[in-house]
mmCIF file of C-alpha atoms and ligand atoms in Angstrom:
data_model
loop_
_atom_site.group_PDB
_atom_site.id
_atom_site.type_symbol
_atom_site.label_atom_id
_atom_site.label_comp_id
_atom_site.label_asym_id
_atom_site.label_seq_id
_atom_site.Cartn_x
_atom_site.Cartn_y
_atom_site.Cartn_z
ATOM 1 C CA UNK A 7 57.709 66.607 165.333
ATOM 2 C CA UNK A 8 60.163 67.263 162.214
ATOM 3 C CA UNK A 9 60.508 63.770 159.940
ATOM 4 C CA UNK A 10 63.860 62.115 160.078
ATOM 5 C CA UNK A 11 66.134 63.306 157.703
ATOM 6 C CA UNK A 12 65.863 60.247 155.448
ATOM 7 C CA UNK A 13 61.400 60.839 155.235
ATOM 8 C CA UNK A 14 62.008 64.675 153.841
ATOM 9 C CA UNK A 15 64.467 64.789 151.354
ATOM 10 C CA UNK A 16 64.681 63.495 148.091
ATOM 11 C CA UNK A 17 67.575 62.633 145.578
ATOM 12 C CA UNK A 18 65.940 64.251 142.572
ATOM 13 C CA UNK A 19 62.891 66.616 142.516
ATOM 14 C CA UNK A 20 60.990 66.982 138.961
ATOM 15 C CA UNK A 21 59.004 69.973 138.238
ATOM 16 C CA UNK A 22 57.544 70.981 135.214
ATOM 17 C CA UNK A 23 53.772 70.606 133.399
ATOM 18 C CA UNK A 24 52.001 67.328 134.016
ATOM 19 C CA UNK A 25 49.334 66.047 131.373
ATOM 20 C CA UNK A 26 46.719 63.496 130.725
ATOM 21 C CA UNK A 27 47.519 62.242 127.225
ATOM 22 C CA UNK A 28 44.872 60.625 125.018
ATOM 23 C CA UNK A 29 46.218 59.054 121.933
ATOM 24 C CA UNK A 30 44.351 58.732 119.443
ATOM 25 C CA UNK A 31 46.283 56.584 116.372
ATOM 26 C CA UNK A 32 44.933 54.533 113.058
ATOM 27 C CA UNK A 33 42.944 56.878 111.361
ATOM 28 C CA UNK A 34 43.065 56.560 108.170
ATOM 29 C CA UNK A 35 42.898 59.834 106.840
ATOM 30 C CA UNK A 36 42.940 63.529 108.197
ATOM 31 C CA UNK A 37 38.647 64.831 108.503
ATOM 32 C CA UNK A 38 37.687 67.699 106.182
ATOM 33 C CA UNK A 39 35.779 70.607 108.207
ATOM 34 C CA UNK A 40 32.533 68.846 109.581
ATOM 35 C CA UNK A 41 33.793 65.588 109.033
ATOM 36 C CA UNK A 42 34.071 62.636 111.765
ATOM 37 C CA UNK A 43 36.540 59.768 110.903
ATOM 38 C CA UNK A 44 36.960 57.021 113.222
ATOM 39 C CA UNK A 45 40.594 55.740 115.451
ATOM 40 C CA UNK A 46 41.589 52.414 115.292
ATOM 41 C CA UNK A 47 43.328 52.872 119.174
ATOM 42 C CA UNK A 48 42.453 54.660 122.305
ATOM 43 C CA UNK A 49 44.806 55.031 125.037
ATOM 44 C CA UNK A 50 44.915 57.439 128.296
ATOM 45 C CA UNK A 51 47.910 57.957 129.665
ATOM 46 C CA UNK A 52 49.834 60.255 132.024
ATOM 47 C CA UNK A 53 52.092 62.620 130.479
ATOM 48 C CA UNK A 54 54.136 65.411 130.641
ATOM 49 C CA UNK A 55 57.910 65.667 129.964
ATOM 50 C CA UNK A 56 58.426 66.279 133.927
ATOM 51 C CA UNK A 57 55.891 62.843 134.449
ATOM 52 C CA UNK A 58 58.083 60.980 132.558
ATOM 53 C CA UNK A 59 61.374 61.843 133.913
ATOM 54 C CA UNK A 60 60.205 61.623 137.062
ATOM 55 C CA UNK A 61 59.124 57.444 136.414
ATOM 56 C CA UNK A 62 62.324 57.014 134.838
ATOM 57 C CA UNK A 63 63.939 57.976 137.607
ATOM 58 C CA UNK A 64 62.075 55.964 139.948
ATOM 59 C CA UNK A 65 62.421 52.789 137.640
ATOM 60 C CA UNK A 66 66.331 53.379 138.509
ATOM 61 C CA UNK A 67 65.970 53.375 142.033
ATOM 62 C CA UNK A 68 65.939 56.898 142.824
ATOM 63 C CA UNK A 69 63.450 58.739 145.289
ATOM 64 C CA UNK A 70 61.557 61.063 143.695
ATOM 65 C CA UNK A 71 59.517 64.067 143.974
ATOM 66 C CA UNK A 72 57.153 65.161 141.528
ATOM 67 C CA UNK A 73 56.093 68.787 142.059
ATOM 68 C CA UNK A 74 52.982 70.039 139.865
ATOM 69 C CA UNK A 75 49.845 70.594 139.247
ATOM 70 C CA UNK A 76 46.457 68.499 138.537
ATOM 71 C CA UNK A 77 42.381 68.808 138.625
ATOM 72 C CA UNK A 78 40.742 67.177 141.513
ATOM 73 C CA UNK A 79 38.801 64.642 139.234
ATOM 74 C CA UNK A 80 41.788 62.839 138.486
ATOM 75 C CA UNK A 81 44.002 62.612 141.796
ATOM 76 C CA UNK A 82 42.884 58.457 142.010
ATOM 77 C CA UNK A 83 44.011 58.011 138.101
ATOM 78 C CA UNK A 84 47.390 59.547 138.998
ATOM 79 C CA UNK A 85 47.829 58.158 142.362
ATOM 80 C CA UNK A 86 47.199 54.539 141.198
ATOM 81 C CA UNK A 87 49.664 55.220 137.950
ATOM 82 C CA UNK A 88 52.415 56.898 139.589
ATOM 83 C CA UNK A 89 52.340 54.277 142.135
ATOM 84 C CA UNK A 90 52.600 51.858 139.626
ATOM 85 C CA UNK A 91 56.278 53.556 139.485
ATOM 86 C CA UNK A 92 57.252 54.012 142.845
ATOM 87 C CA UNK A 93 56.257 57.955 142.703
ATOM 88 C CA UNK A 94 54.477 59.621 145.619
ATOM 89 C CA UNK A 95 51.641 62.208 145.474
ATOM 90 C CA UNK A 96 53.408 64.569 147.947
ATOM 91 C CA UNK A 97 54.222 67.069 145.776
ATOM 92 C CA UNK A 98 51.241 67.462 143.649
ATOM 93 C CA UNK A 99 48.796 70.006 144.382
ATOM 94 C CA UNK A 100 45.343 70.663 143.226
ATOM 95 C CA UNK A 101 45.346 73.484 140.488
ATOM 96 C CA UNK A 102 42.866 76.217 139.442
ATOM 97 C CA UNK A 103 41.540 74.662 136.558
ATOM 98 C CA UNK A 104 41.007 71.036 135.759
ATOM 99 C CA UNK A 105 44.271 68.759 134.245
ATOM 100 C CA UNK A 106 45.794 69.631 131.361
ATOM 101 C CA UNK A 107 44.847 67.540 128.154
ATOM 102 C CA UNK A 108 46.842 66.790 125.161
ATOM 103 C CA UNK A 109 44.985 64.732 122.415
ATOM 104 C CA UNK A 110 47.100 63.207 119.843
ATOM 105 C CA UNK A 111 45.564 61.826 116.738
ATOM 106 C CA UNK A 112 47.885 59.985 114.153
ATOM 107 C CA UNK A 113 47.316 59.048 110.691
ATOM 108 C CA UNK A 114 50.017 56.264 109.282
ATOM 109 C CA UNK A 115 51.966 59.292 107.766
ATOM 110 C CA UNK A 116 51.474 62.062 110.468
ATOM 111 C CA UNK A 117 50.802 62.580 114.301
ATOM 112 C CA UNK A 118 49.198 66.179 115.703
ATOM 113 C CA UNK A 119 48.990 67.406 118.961
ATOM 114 C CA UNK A 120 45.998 69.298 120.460
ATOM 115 C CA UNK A 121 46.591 70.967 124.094
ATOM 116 C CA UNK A 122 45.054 72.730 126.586
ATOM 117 C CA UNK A 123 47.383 73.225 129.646
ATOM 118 C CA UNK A 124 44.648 73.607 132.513
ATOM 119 C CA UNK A 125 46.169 73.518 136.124
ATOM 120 C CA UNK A 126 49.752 74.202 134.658
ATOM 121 C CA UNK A 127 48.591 77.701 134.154
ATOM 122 C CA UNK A 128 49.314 77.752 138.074
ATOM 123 C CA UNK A 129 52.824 76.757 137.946
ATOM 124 C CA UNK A 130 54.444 80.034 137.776
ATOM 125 C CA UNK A 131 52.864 80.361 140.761
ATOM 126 C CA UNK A 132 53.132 77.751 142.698
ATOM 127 C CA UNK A 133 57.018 77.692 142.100
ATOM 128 C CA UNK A 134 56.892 81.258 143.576
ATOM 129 C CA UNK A 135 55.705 79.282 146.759
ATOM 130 C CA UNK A 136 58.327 79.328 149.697
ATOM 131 C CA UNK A 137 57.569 75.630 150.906
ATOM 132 C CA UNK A 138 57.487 74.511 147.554
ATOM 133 C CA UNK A 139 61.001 76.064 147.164
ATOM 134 C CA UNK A 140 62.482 74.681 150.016
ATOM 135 C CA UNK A 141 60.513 71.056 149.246
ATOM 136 C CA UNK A 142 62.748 71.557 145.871
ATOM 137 C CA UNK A 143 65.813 72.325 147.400
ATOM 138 C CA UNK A 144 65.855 69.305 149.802
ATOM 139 C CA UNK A 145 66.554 67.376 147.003
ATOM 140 C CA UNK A 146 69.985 66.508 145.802
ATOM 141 C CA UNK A 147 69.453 67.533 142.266
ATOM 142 C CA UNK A 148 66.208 69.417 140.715
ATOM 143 C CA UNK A 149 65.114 68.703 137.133
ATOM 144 C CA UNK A 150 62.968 71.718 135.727
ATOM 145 C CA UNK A 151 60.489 70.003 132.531
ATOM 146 C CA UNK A 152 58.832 73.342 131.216
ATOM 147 C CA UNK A 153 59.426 76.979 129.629
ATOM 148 C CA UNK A 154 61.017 78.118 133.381
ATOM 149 C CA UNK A 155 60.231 81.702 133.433
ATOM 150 C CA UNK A 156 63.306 83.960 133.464
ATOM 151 C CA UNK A 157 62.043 85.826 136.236
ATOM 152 C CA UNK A 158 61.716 82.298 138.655
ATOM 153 C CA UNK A 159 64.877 81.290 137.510
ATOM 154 C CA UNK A 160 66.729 84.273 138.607
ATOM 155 C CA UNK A 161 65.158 83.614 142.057
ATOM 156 C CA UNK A 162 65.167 80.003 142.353
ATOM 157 C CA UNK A 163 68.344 78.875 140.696
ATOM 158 C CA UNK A 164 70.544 80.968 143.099
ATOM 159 C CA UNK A 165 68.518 79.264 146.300
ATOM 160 C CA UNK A 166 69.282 76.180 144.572
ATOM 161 C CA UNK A 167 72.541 76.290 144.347
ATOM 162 C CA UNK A 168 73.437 77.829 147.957
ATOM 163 C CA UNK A 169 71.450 74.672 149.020
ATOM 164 C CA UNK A 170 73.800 72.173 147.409
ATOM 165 C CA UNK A 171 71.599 71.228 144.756
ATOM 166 C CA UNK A 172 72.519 70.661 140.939
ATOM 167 C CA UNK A 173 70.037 71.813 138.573
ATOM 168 C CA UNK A 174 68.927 70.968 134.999
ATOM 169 C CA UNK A 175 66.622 72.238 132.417
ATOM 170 C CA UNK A 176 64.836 70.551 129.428
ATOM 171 C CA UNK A 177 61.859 73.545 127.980
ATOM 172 C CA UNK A 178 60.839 71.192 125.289
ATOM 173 C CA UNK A 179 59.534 72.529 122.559
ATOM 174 C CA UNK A 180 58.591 76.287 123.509
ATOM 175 C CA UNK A 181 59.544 78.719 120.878
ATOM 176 C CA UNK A 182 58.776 81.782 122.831
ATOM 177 C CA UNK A 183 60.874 80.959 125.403
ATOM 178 C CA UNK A 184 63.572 80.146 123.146
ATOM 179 C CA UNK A 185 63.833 82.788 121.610
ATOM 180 C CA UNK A 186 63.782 85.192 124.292
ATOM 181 C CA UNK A 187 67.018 86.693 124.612
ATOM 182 C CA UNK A 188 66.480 86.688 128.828
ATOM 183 C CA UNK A 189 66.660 83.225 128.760
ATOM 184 C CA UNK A 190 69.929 82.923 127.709
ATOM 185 C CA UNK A 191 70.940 83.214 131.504
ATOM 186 C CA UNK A 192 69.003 80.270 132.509
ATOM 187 C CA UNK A 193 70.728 78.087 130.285
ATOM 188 C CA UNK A 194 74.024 79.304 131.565
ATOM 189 C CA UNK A 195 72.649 78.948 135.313
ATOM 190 C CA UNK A 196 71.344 75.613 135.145
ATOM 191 C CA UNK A 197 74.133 72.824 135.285
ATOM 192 C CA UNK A 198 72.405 71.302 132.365
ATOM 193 C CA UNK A 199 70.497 72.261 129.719
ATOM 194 C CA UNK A 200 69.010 69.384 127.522
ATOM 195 C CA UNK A 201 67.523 70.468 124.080
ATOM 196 C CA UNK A 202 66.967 68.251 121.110
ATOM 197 C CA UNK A 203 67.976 69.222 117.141
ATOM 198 C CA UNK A 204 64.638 71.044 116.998
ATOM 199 C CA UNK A 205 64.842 72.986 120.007
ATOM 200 C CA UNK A 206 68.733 73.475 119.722
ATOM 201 C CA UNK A 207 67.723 75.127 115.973
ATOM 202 C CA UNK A 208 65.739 77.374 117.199
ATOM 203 C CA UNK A 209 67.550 78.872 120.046
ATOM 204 C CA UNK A 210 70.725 79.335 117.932
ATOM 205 C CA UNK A 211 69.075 80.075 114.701
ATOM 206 C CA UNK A 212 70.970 77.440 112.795
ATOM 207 C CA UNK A 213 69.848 73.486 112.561
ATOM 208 C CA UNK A 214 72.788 70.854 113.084
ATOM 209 C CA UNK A 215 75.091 70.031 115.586
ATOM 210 C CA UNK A 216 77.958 71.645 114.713
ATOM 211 C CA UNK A 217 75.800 74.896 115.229
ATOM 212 C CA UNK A 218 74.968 73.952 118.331
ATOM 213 C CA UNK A 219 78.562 73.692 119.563
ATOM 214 C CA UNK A 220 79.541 77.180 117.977
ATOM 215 C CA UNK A 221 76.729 78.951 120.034
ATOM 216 C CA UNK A 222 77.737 76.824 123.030
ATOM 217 C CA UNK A 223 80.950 78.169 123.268
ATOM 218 C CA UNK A 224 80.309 81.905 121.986
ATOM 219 C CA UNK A 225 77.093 82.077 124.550
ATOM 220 C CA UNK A 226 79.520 80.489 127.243
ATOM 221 C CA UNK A 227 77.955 77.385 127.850
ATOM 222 C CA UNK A 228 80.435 74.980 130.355
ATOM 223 C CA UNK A 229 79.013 72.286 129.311
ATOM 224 C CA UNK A 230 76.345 71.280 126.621
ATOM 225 C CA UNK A 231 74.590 68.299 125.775
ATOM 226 C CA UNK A 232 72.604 68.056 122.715
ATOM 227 C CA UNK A 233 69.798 65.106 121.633
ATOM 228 C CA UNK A 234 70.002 63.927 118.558
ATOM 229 C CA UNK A 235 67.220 60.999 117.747
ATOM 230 C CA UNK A 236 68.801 57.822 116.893
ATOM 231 C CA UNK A 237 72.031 59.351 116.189
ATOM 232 C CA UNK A 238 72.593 59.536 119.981
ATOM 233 C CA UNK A 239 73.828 62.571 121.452
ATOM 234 C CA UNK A 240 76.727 65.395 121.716
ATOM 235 C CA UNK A 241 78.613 66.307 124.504
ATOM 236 C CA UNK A 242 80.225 69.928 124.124
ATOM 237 C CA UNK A 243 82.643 70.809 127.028
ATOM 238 C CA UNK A 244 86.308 71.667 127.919
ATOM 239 C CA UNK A 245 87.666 68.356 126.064
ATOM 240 C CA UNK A 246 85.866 69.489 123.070
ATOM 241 C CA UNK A 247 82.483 67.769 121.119
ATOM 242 C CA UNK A 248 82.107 64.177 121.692
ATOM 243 C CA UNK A 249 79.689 61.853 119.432
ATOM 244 C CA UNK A 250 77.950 59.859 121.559
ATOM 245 C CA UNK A 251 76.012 56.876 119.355
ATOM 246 C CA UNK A 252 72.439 55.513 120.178
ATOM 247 C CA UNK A 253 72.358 51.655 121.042
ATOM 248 C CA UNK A 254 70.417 49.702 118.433
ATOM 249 C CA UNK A 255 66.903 48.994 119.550
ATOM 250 C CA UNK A 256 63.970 48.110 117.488
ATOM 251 C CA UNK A 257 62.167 51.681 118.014
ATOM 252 C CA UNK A 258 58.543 51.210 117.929
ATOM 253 C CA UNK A 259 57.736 54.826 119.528
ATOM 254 C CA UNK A 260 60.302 57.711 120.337
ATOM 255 C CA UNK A 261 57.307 59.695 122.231
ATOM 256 C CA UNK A 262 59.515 60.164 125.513
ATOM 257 C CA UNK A 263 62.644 59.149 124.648
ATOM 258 C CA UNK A 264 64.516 62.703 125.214
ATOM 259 C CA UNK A 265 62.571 62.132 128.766
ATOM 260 C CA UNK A 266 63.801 58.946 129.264
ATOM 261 C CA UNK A 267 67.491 60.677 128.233
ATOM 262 C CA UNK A 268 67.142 63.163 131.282
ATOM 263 C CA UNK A 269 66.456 60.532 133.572
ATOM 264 C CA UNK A 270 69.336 58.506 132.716
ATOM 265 C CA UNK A 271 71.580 61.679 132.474
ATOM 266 C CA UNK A 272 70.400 62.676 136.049
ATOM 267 C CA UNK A 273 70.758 58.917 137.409
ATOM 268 C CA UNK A 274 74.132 58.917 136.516
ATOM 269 C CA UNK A 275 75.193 62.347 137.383
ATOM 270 C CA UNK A 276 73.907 61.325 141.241
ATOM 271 C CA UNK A 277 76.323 58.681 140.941
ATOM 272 C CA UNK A 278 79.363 61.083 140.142
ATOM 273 C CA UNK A 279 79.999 58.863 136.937
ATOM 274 C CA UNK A 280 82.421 60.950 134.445
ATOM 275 C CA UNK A 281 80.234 62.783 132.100
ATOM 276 C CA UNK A 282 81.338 60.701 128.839
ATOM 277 C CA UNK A 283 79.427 57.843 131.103
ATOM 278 C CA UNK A 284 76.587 60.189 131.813
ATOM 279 C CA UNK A 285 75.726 60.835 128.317
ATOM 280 C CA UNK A 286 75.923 57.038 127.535
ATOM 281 C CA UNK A 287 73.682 55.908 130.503
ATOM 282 C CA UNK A 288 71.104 59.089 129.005
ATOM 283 C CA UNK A 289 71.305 57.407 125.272
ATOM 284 C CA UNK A 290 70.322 53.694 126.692
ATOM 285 C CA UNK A 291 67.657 55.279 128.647
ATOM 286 C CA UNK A 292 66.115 56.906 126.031
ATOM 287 C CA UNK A 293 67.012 53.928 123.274
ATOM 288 C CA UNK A 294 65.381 51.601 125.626
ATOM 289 C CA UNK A 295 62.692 53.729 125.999
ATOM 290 C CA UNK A 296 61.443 53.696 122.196
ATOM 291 C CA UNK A 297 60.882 50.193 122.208
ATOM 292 C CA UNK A 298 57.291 49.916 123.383
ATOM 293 C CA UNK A 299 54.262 52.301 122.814
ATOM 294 C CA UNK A 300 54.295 55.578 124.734
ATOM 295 C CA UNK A 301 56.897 56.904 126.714
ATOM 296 C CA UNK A 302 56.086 55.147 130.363
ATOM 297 C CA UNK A 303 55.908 51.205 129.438
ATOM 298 C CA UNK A 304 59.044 50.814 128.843
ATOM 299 C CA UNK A 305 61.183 52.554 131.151
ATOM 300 C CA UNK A 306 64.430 50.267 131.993
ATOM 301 C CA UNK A 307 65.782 49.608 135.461
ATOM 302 C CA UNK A 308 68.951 49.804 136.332
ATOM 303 C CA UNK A 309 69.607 45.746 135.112
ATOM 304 C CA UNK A 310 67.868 46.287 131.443
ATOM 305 C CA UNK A 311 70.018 49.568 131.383
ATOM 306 C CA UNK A 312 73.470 48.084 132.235
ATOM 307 C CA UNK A 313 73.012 44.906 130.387
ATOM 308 C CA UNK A 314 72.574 47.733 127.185
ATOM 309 C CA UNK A 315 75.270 49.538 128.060
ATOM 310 C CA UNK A 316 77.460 46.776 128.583
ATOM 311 C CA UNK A 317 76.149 45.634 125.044
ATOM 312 C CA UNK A 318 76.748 49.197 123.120
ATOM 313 C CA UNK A 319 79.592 50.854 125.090
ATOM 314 C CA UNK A 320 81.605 48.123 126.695
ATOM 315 C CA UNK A 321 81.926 47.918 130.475
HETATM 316 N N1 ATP B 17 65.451 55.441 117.238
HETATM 317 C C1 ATP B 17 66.281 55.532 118.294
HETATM 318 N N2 ATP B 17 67.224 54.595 118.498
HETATM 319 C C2 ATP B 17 68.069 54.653 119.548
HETATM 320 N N3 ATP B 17 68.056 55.671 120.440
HETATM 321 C C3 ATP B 17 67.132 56.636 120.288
HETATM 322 C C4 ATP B 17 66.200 56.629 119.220
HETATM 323 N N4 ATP B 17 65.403 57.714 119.342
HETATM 324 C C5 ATP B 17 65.829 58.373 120.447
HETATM 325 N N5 ATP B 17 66.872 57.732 121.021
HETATM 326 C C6 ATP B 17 67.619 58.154 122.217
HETATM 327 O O1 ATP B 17 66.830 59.029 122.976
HETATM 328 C C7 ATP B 17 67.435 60.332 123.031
HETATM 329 C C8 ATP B 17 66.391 61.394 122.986
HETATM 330 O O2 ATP B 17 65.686 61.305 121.759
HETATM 331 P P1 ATP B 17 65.257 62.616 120.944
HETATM 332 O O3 ATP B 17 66.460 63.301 120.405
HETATM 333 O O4 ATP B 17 64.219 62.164 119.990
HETATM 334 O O5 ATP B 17 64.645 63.506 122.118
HETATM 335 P P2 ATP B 17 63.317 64.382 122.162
HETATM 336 O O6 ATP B 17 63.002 64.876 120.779
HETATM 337 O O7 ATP B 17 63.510 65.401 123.230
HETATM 338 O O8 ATP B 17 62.224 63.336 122.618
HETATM 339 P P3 ATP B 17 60.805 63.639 123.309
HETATM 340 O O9 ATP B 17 60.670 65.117 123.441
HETATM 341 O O10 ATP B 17 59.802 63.012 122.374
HETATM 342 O O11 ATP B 17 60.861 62.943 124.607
HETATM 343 C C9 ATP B 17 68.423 60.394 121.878
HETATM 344 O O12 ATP B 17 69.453 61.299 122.166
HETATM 345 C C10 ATP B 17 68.875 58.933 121.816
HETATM 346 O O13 ATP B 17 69.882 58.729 122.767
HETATM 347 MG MG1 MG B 18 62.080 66.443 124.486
#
């Protein structure tokens, strides 16, 4: 018997590479070869640009489905976690290999990232999946967070849109694929395409924001939003490029914040606000997100993030 209509589809699927994080910090210096030096702080944490979008979202009252990939020792870790947030298990699956790990290990002046991606290796795969496809395009809106190959893109995108759904795309930071001329397409396919300064750099070749808009336009770009720290964001479009400035928070962390950004941009979009709106709902998100440790505990709902609004942007 087929679910009701309201069991089986979703407002906003996220798909992209999911992680365990361990975070190392307070050492207080960097180990020669053969070395050992002790951390201050351990914490284990889900993460994954496409985990954290997906709580955000689900801190904001959405229904979400996360689609990826895990290890079978850690299905209990992630199902108590993402229920923490209101996000279901239904659209993980059980990968090849075990979880991918990222260890970070800060120093007071520095922070370095060790990965191995594990089960993601699968997800080229899996999103070549016809259920998984259609599980995706029951959604409203479909948020890719990973290096989407160009060759999935050109088939899913398409399927996508004939099903209604808007799309968007943040790659983080993936040289490769950003500078792979093939890509170029995706970011015109996808309704949004959601680099920082870093990532912006490298796929135009040239750092800064008014770079950014120039290859916008000349790649043919409708519409281009850029992340841009605590400076906020840009918004490059038909009206122009728009400054968008960052509330004022006390940031403590930023790890997450340009996830946090997605899920407020997304949020809003679902609500047909006018994209000037978007972009401010996205920079609260992600402010808010800064101030506590990590990029899950402090995810706002939707009262924290219109009381900020209200605050920075007027009502
Ligand atoms: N210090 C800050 N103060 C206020 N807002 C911030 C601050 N840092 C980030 N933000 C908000 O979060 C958004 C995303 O931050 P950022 O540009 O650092 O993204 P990112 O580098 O993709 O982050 P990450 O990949 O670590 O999640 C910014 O556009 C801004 O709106
Ligand atoms: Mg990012």
């Amino acid at each position: 018997m087929a679910l009701p209509e309201r069991m089986t589809s979703w407002d906003v699927a996220v798909v992209g590479e999911i992680y365990a994080d361990h975070v190392f910090t307070g050492f207080a210096r960097w180990p020669g070869p053969g070395e050992e030096v002790l951390a201050d702080g351990y914490v284990r944490e889900l993460g994954g640009g496409c985990v954290n979008t997906a709580c955000g979202l689900s801190r904001l009252g959405r229904r979400v489905r996360l689609v990826g990939l895990i290890g079978d020792a850690d299905v209990d870790w992630f199902e108590g976690r993402l229920g923490e947030f209101g996000v279901g298990m239904g659209g993980i699956r059980l990968g090849a290999e075990s979880t991918g790990i990222t260890v970070s290990v800060s120093t007071r002046e520095d922070r370095s990232f060790f990965t191995w991606p594990g089960a993601n290796r699968g997800l080229a795969d899996l999103l070549g999946e016809p259920v998984v496809l259609a599980d995706l395009a029951s959604a409203r809106h479909v948020h890719f967070a990973m290096p989407l190959p160009r060759q999935r893109a050109a088939e899913i995108l398409p399927r996508l849109r004939e099903a209604g759904c808007t799309s968007s795309l943040d790659v983080g930071y993936s040289p490769d694929w950003l500078t792979d001329p093939r890509n170029l397409d995706t970011c015109r396919e996808v309704d949004l395409f959601l680099p920082n300064r870093t990532e912006a750099a490298v796929l135009c070749g040239e750092d800064g924001p008014d770079a950014y808009a120039r290859w916008a336009w000349a790649e043919g770009l409708p519409r281009a939003v850029l992340k841009l720290g605590a400076e906020g964001a840009l918004v490059i479009d038909a009206d122009g490029v728009t400054r968008v400035v960052a509330p004022r928070v006390d940031a403590l962390d930023t790890t997450g914040a340009g996830d946090a950004f997605d899920a407020g941009l997304i949020d809003a979009l679902l609500d047909d606000a006018p994209f000037g709106r978007c972009v401010e709902r996205a920079c609260v998100c992600g402010a808010l997100c800064t101030t506590a440790p990590g990029a899950l505990r402090a995810l706002p709902d939707s009262l924290q993030l219109r009381t900020l609004r209200e605050q920075t942007y007027g009502s």
